[in-house]
Short mmCIF file of C-alpha atoms in Angstrom, two decimals:
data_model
loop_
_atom_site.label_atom_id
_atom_site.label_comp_id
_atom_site.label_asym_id
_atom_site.label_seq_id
_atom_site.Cartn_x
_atom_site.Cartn_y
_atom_site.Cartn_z
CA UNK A 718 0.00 0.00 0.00
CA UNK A 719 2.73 2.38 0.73
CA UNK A 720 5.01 1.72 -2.39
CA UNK A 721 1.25 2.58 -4.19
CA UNK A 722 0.51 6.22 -2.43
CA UNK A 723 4.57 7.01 -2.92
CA UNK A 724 3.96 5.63 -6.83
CA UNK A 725 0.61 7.80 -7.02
CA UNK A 726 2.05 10.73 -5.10
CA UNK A 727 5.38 10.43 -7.88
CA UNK A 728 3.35 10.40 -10.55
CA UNK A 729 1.34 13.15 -9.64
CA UNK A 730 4.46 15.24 -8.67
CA UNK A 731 5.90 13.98 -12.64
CA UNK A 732 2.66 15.36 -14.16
CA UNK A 733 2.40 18.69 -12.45
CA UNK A 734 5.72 19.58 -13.47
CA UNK A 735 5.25 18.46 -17.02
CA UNK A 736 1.93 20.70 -17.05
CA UNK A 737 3.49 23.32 -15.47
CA UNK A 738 6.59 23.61 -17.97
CA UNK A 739 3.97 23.33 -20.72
CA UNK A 740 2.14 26.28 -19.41
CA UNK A 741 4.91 28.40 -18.91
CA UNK A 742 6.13 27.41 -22.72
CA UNK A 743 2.57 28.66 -23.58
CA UNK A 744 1.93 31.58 -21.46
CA UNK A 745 5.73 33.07 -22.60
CA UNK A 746 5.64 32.03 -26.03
CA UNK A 747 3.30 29.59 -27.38
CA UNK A 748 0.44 32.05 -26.87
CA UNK A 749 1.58 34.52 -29.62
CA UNK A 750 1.26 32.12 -32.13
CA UNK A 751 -2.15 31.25 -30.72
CA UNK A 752 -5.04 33.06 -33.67
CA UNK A 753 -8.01 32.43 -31.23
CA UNK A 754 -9.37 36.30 -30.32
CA UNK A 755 -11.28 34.95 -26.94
CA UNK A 756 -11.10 36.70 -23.76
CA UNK A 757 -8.68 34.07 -22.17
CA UNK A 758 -6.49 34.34 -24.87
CA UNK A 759 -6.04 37.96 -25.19
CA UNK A 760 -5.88 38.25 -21.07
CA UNK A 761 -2.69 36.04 -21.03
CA UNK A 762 -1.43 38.23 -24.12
CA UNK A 763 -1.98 41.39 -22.02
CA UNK A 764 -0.62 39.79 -18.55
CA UNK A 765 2.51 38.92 -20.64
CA UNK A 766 2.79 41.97 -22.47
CA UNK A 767 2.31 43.96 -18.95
CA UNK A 768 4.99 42.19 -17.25
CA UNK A 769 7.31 42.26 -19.91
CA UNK A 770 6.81 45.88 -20.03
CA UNK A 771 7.22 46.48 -16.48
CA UNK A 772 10.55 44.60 -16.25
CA UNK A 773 12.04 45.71 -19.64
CA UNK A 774 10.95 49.30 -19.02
CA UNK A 775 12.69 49.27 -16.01
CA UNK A 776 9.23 50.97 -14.44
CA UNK A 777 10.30 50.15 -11.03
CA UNK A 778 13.27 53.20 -10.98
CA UNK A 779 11.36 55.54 -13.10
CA UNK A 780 8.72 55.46 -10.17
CA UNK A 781 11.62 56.11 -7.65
CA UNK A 782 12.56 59.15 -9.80
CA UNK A 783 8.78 60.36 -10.55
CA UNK A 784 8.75 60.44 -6.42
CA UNK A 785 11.50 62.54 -6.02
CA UNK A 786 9.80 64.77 -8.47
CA UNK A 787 6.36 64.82 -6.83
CA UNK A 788 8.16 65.56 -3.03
CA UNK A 789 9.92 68.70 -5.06
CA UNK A 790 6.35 69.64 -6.57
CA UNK A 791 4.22 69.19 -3.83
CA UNK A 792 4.39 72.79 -2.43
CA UNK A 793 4.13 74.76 -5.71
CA UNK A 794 1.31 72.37 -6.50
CA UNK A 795 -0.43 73.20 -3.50
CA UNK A 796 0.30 76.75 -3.60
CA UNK A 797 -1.34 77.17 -7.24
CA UNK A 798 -4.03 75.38 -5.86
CA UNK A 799 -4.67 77.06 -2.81
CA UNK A 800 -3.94 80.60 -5.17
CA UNK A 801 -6.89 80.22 -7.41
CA UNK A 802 -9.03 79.32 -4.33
CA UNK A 803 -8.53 82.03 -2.69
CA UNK A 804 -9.31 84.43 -5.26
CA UNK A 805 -12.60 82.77 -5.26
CA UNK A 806 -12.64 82.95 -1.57
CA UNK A 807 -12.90 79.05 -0.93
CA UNK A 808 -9.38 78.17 -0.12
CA UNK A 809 -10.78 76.29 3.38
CA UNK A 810 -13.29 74.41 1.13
CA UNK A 811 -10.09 73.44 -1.17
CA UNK A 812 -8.17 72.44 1.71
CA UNK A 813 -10.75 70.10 3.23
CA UNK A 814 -11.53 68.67 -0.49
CA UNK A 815 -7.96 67.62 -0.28
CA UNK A 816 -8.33 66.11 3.03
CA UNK A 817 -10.93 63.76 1.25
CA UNK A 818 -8.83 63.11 -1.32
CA UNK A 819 -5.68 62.09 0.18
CA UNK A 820 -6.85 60.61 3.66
CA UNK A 821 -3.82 58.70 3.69
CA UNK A 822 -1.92 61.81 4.24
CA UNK A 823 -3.49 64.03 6.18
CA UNK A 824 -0.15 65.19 8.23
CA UNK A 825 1.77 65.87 5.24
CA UNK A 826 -1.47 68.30 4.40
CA UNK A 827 -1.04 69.62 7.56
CA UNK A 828 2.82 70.38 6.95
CA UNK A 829 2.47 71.07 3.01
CA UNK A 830 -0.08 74.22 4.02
CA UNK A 831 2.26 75.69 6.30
CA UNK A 832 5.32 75.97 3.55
CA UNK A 833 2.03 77.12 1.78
CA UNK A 834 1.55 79.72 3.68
CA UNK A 835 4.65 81.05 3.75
CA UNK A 836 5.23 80.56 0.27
CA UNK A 837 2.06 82.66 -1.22
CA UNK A 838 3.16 85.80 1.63
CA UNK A 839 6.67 85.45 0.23
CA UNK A 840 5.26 85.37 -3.54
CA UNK A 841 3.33 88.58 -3.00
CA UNK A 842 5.75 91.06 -1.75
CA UNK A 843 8.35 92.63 -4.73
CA UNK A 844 10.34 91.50 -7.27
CA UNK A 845 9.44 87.75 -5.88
CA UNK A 846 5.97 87.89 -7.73
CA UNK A 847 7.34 86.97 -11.25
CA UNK A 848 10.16 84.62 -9.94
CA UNK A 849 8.11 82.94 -7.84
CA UNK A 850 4.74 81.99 -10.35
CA UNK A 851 7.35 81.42 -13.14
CA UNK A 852 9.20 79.10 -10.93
CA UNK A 853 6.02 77.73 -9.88
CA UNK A 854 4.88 77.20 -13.00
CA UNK A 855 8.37 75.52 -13.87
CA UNK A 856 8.44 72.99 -11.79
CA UNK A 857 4.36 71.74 -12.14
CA UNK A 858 4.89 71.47 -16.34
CA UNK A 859 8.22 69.71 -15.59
CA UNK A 860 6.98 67.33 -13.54
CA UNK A 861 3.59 66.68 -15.65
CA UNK A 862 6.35 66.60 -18.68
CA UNK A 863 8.58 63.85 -16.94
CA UNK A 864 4.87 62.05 -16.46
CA UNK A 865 4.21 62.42 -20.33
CA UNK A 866 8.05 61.11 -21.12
CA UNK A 867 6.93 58.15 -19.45
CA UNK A 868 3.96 57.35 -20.61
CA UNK A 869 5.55 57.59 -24.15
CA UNK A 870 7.96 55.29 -23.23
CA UNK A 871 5.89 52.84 -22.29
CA UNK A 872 3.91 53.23 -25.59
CA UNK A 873 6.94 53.67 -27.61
CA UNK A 874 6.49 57.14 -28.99
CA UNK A 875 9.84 59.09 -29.47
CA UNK A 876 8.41 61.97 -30.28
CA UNK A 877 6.63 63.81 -27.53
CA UNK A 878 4.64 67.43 -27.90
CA UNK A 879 6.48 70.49 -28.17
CA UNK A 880 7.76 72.86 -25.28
CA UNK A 881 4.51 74.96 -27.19
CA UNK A 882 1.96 72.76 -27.06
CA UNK A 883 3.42 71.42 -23.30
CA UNK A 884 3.23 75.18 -21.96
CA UNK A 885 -0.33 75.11 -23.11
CA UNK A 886 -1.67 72.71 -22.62
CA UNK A 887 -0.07 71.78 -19.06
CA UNK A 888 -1.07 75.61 -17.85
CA UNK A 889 -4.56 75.11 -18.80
CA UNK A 890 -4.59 71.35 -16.96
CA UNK A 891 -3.28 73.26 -13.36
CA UNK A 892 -5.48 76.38 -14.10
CA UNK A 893 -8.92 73.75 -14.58
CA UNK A 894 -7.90 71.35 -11.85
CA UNK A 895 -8.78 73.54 -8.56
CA UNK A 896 -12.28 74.29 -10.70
CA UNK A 897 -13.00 71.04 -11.71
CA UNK A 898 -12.21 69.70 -7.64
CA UNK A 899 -14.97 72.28 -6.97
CA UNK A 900 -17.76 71.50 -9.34
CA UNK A 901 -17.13 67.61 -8.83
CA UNK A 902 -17.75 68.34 -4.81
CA UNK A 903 -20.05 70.69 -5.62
CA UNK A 904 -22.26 68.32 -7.91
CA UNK A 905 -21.92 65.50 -4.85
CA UNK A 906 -23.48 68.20 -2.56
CA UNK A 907 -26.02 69.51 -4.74
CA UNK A 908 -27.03 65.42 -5.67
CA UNK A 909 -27.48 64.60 -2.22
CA UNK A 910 -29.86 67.64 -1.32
CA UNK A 911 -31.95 66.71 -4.42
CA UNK A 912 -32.24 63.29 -3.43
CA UNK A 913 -33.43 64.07 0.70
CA UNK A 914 -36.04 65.94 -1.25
CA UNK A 915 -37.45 63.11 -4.00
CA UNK A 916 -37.30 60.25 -1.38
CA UNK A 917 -38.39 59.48 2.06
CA UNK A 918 -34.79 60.01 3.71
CA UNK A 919 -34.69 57.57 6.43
CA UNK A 920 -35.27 55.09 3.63
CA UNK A 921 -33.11 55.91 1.46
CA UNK A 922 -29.86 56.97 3.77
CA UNK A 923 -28.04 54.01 3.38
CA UNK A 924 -28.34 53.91 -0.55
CA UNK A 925 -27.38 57.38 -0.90
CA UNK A 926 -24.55 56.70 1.47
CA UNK A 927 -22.77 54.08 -0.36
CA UNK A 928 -23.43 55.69 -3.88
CA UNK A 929 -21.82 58.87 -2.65
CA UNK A 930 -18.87 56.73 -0.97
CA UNK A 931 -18.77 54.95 -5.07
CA UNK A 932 -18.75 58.35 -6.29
CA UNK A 933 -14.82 59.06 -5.41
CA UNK A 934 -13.86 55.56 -6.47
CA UNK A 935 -15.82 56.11 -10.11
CA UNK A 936 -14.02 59.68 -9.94
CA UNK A 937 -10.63 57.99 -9.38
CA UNK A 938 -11.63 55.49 -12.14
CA UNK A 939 -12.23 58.06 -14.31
CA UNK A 940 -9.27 60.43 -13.54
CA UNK A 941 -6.79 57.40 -14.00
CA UNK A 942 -8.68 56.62 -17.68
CA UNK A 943 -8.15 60.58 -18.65
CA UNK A 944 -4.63 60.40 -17.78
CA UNK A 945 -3.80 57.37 -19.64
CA UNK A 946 -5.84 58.73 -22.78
CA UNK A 947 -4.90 62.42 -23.17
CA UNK A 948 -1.04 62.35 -22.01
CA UNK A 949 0.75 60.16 -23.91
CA UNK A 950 1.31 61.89 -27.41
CA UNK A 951 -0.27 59.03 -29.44
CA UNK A 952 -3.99 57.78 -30.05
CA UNK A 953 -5.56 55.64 -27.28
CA UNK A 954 -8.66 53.93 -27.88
CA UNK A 955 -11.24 55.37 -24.57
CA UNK A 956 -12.43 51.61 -24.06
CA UNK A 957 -8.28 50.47 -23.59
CA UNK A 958 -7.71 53.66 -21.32
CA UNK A 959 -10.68 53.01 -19.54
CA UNK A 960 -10.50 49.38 -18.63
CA UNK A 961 -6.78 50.39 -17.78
CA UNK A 962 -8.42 53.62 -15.37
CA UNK A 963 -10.91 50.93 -13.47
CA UNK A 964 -7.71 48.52 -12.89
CA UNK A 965 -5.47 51.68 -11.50
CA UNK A 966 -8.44 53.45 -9.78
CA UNK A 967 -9.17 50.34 -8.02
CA UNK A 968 -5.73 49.90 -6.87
CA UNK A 969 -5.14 53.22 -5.69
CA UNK A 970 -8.36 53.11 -3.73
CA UNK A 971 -7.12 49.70 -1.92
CA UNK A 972 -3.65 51.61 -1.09
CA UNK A 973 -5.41 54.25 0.48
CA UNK A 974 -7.57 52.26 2.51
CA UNK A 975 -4.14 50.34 3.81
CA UNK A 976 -2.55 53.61 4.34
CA UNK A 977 -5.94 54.92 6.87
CA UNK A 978 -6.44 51.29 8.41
CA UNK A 979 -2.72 50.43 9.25
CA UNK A 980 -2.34 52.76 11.95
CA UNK A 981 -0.23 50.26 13.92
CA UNK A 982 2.58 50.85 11.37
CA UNK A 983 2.24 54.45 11.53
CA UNK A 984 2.82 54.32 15.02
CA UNK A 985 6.04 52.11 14.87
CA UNK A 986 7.49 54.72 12.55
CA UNK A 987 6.41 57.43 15.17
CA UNK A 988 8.70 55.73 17.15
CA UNK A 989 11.37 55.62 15.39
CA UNK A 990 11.36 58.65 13.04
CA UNK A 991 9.39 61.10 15.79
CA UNK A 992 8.44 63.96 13.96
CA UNK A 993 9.60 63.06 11.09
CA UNK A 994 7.75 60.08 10.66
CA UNK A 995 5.51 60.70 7.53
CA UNK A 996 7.80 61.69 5.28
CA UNK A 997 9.21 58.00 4.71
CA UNK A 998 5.28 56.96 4.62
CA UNK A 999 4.76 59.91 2.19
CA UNK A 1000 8.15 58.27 0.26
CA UNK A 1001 6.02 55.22 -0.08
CA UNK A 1002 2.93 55.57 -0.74
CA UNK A 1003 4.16 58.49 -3.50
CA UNK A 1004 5.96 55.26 -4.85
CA UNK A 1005 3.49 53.06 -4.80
CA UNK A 1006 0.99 55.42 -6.31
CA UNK A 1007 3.28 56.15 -9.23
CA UNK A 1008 4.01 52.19 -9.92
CA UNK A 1009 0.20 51.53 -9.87
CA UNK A 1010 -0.18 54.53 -12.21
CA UNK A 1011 2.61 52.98 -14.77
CA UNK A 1012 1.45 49.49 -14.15
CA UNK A 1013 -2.12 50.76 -15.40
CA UNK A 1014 -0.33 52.54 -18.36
CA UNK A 1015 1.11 49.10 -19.22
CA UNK A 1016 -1.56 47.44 -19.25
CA UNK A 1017 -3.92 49.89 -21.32
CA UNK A 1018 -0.60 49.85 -23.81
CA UNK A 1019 -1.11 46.01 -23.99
CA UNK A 1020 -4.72 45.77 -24.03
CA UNK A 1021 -4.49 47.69 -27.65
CA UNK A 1022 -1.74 46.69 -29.10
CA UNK A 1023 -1.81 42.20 -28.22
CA UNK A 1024 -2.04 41.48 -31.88
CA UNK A 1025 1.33 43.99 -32.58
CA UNK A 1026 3.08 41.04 -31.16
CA UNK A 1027 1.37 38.07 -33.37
CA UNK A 1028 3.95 35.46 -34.42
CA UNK A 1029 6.89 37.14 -32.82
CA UNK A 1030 9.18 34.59 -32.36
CA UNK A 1031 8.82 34.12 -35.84
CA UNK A 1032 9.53 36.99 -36.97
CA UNK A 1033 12.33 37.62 -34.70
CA UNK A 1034 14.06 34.53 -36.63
CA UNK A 1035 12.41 35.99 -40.07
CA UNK A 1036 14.46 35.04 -43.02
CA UNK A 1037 15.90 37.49 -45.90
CA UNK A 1038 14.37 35.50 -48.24
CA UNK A 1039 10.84 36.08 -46.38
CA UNK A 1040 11.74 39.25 -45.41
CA UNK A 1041 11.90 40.55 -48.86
CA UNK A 1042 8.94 38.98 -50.20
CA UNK A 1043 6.50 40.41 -47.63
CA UNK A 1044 8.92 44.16 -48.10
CA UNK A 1045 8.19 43.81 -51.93
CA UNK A 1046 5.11 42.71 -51.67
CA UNK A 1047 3.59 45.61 -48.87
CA UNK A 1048 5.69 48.01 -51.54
CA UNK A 1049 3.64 46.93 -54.35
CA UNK A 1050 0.11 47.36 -52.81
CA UNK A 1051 1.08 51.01 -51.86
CA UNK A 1052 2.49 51.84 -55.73
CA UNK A 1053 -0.58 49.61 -56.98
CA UNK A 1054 -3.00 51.61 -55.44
CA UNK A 1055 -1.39 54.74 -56.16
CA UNK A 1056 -1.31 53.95 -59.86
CA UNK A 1057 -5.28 52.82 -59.64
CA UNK A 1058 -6.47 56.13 -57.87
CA UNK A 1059 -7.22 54.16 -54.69
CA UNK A 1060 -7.11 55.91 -51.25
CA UNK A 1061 -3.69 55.46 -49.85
CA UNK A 1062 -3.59 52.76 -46.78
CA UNK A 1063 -1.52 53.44 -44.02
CA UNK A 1064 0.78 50.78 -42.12
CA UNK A 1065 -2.48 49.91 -39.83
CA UNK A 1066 -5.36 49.54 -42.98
CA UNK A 1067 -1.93 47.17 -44.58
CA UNK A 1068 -1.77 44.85 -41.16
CA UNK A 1069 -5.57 44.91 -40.96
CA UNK A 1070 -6.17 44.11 -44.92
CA UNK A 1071 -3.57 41.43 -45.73
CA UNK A 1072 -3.35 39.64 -42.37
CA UNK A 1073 0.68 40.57 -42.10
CA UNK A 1074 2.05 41.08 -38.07
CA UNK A 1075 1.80 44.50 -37.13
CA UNK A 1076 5.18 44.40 -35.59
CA UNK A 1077 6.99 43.17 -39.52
CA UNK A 1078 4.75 45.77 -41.43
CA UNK A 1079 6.25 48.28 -38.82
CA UNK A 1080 9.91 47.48 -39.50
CA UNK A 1081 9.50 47.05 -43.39
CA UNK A 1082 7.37 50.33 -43.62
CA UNK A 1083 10.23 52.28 -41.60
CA UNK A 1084 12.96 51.01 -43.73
CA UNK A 1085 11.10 51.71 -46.94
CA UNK A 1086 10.31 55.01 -45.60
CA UNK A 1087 14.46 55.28 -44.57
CA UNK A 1088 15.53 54.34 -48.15
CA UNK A 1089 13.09 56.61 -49.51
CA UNK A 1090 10.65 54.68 -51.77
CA UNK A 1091 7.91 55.72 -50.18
CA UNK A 1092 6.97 58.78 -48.03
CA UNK A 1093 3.82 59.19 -46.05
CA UNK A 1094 1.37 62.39 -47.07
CA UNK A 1095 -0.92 64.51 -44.39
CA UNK A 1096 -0.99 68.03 -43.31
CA UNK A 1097 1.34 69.66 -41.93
CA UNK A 1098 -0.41 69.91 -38.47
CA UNK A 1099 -2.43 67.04 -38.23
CA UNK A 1100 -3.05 66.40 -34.39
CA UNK A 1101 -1.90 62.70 -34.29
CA UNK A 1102 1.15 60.66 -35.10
CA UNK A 1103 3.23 61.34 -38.43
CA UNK A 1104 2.89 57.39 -38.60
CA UNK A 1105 -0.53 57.33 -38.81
CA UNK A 1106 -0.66 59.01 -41.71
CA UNK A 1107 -1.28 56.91 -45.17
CA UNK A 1108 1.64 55.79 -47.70
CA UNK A 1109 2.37 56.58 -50.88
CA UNK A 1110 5.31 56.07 -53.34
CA UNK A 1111 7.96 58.62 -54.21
CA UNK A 1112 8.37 57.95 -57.55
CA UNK A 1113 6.46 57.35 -60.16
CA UNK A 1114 4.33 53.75 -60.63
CA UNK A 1115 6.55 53.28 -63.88
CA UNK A 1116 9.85 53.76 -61.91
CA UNK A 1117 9.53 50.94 -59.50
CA UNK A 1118 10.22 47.32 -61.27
CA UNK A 1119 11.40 44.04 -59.13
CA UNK A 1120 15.00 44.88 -60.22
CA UNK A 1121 15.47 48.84 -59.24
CA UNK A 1122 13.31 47.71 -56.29
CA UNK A 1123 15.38 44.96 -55.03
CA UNK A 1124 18.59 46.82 -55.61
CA UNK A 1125 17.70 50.12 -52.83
CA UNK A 1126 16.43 47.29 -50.52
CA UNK A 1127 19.64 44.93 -50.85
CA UNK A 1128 22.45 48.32 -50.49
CA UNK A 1129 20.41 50.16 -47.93
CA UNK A 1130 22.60 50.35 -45.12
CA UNK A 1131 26.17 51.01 -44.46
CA UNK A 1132 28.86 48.81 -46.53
CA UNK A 1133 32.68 49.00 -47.35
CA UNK A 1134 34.07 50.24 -43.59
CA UNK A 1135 35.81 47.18 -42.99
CA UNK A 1136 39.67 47.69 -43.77
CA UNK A 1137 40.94 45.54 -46.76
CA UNK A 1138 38.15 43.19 -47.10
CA UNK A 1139 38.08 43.97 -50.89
CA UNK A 1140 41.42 43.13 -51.38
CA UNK A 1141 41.56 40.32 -48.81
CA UNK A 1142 38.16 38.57 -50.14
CA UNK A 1143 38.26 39.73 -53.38
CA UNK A 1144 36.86 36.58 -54.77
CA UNK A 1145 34.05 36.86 -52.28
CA UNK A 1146 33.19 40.63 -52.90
CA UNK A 1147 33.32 40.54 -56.93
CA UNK A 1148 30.95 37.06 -56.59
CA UNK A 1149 28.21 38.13 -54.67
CA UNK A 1150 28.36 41.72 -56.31
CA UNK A 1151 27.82 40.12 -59.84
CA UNK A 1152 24.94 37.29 -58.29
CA UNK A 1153 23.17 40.55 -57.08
CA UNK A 1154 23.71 42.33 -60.42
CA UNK A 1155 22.25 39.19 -62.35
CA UNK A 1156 19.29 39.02 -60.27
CA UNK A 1157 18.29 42.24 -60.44
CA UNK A 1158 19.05 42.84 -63.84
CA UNK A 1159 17.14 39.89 -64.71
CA UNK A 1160 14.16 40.77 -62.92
CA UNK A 1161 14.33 44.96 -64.17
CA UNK A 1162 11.64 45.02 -66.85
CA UNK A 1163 9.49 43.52 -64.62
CA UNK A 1164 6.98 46.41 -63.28
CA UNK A 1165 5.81 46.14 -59.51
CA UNK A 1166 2.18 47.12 -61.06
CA UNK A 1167 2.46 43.93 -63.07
CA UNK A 1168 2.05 41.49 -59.98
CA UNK A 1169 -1.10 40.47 -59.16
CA UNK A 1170 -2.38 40.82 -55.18
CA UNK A 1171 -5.39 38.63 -53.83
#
């Protein structure tokens, strides 16, 4: 009976492992290759995606920096806050909004509207008034302007918005935010006097209680989802930024309720930092804000773009063979339709169309676009992504046969630097320089409009 249950137990042990390195194989590779477009699918294709965008993006240190940025903002932040309020005469109302909105930290508050204080009674008196808002101002669009470099990186823009359109647009995002903190309280208020008045109140306490305790949780849902749509310089689809905003919203409310509820740990670092015990809480939970806030990034990155990585180990091990059939091949649909007076397709409508990876169409568009056979047409200030824009050829239709073709795709690229090798491998260099000049004489005559496309 023993020798059975050790047998059993052995062979249980042998199978779990084999599943379990099958699963990995999958969940790491396999499932890129997998066409299926159901929800399990595409969740493991995010979760992967996510992860490997966390570790490769080296998120982790980013949020370290973002934090040291944030401690250096917070007082300007609040100051501009606190500024606008009270010209409007509701600077208390402001400060006690903030109190609901960062319960976690309620003695930094406390600390943070002292150095306010002082701050706005320095900024008024002399020459200090123009330093003071421009260096204000500085160091709230830097900080939002680190946040955007981020979120591009993640995304994998290079080109972020200009030091115009970031003065602009940043000023009029800290100028809206103490109004909008307002009206959103404001509306709450004004909700839950309307509602004593339609129903019978003792009746209808405890609903209105819980959907005005949902209300800063659907606000934080909806904050995080504008965030991840409007700041990085690229198109976001609202359905991938908001799925992303529910995720991060719902994480930053759990943090905050840890922060309130472990007051045990608050007290241990009273004891050992006395007075200065919330700045290394503030240290963390600014950290652990920011990684929830890239981690959310990630994963509304991933959510829209799962089928950019379809068949990637493939085409990491692509051949030149292949590779040039699918380069020719994506070149001759954008002269075809060029020549036919069809609307120009751009690199997306040319993955979506002909069923070719997104992430191979990218790297064969971007070479074509180096060598210079084709060149992408818009306006001049088009609002989105030059990449985005549709492609068409430089030349024209009658200039581009499989031979002249072939020969800017095969000497693109740097050649001759090594020292000697034409004398050394002579024999080498003249036979590969007259197999290329065969095959693409052979193949000259031979118009790119002249090939057929299904």
């Amino acid at each position: 009976m023993a020798d059975k249950k050790i047998s059993k137990l052995s062979s249980l042990i042998t199978r779990s492992v084999e599943w379990g390195k099958q699963a990995w194989e999958y969940y790491n590779n396999g499932v890129w290759q997998d066409s299926r477009h159901s929800w399990k699918v595409n969740l493991v294709k995010v979760v992967n995606l996510t992860v490997r965008g966390f570790t490769d993006g080296d998120l982790q240190s980013k949020a370290c920096a973002m934090t040291y940025r944030t401690l250096l903002a917070i007082v300007p932040m609040l100051a501009l806050l606190l500024a606008i309020g009270r010209g409007f005469g509701l600077q208390d109302y402001l400060q006690q909004e903030l109190y609901a909105y960062f319960p976690a930290q309620r003695r930094v508050l406390d600390t943070s509207f002292r150095f306010v204080d002082s701050y706005l009674e320095q900024a008024s008196e002399g020459l200090f008034v123009g330093i003071g808002i421009a260096f204000l101002l500085w160091t709230l669009i830097s900080l939002l302007s680190n946040v955007e470099d981020v979120f591009n990186s993640i995304w994998g823009v290079k080109n972020g918005r200009t030091i115009w359109r970031k003065l602009s647009d940043y000023t009029a995002i800290l100028l809206i935010l103490p109004v909008l903190m307002i009206c959103s309280s404001g509306i709450t208020v004004l909700m839950s006097s309307t509602l004593k008045h339609l129903f019978d109140w003792n009746f209808f306490t405890p609903v209105l209680t819980t959907l005005l305790d949902s209300a800063s949780v659907v606000l934080s849902w909806l904050a995080f989802a504008g965030a991840y749509m409007l700041v990085p310089n690229t198109r976001v689809k609202p359905l991938n930024a908001l799925a992303a905003g529910v995720l991060a919203g719902t994480g930053y409310q759990v943090l905050q309720w840890l922060f309130v509820s472990g007051q045990m740990y608050v007290a241990k670092y009273n004891a050992i930092y006395g007075s200065f015990s919330f700045l290394p809480l503030l240290l963390i939970w600014l950290q652990l804000v920011w990684l929830i806030t890239f981690i959310g990034a990630g994963v509304c990155y991933s959510s829209q773009n799962i089928f950019q990585f379809a068949f990637e180990n493939q085409v990491n091990r692509i051949s030149v063979n292949y590779r040039l059939k699918v380069q020719l091949a994506i070149l001759t649909i954008i002269v075809k339709r060029f020549k036919n007076n069809e609307a120009p397709l751009t690199a997306e409508a040319i993955v979506r169309d002909y069923a070719i990876p997104p992430r191979l169409v990218n790297d064969l568009v971007n070479q074509l676009l180096e060598i210079g056979l084709v060149c992408h047409v818009g306006p001049n200030d088009a609002g989105e992504e030059v990449k985005e824009w549709p492609l068409v050829p430089t030349h024209e239709p009658a200039w581009y046969s499989v031979g002249s073709a072939m020969d800017a795709l095969l000497k693109h690229g740097v050649s001759d630097f090594i020292p000697d090798f034409s004398t050394r491998f002579a024999s080498v260099d003249t036979l590969v320089d007259s197999i290329e000049q065969s095959v693409t004489r052979g193949k000259s005559d031979v118009e790119l409009t002249s090939l057929t496309i299904g």
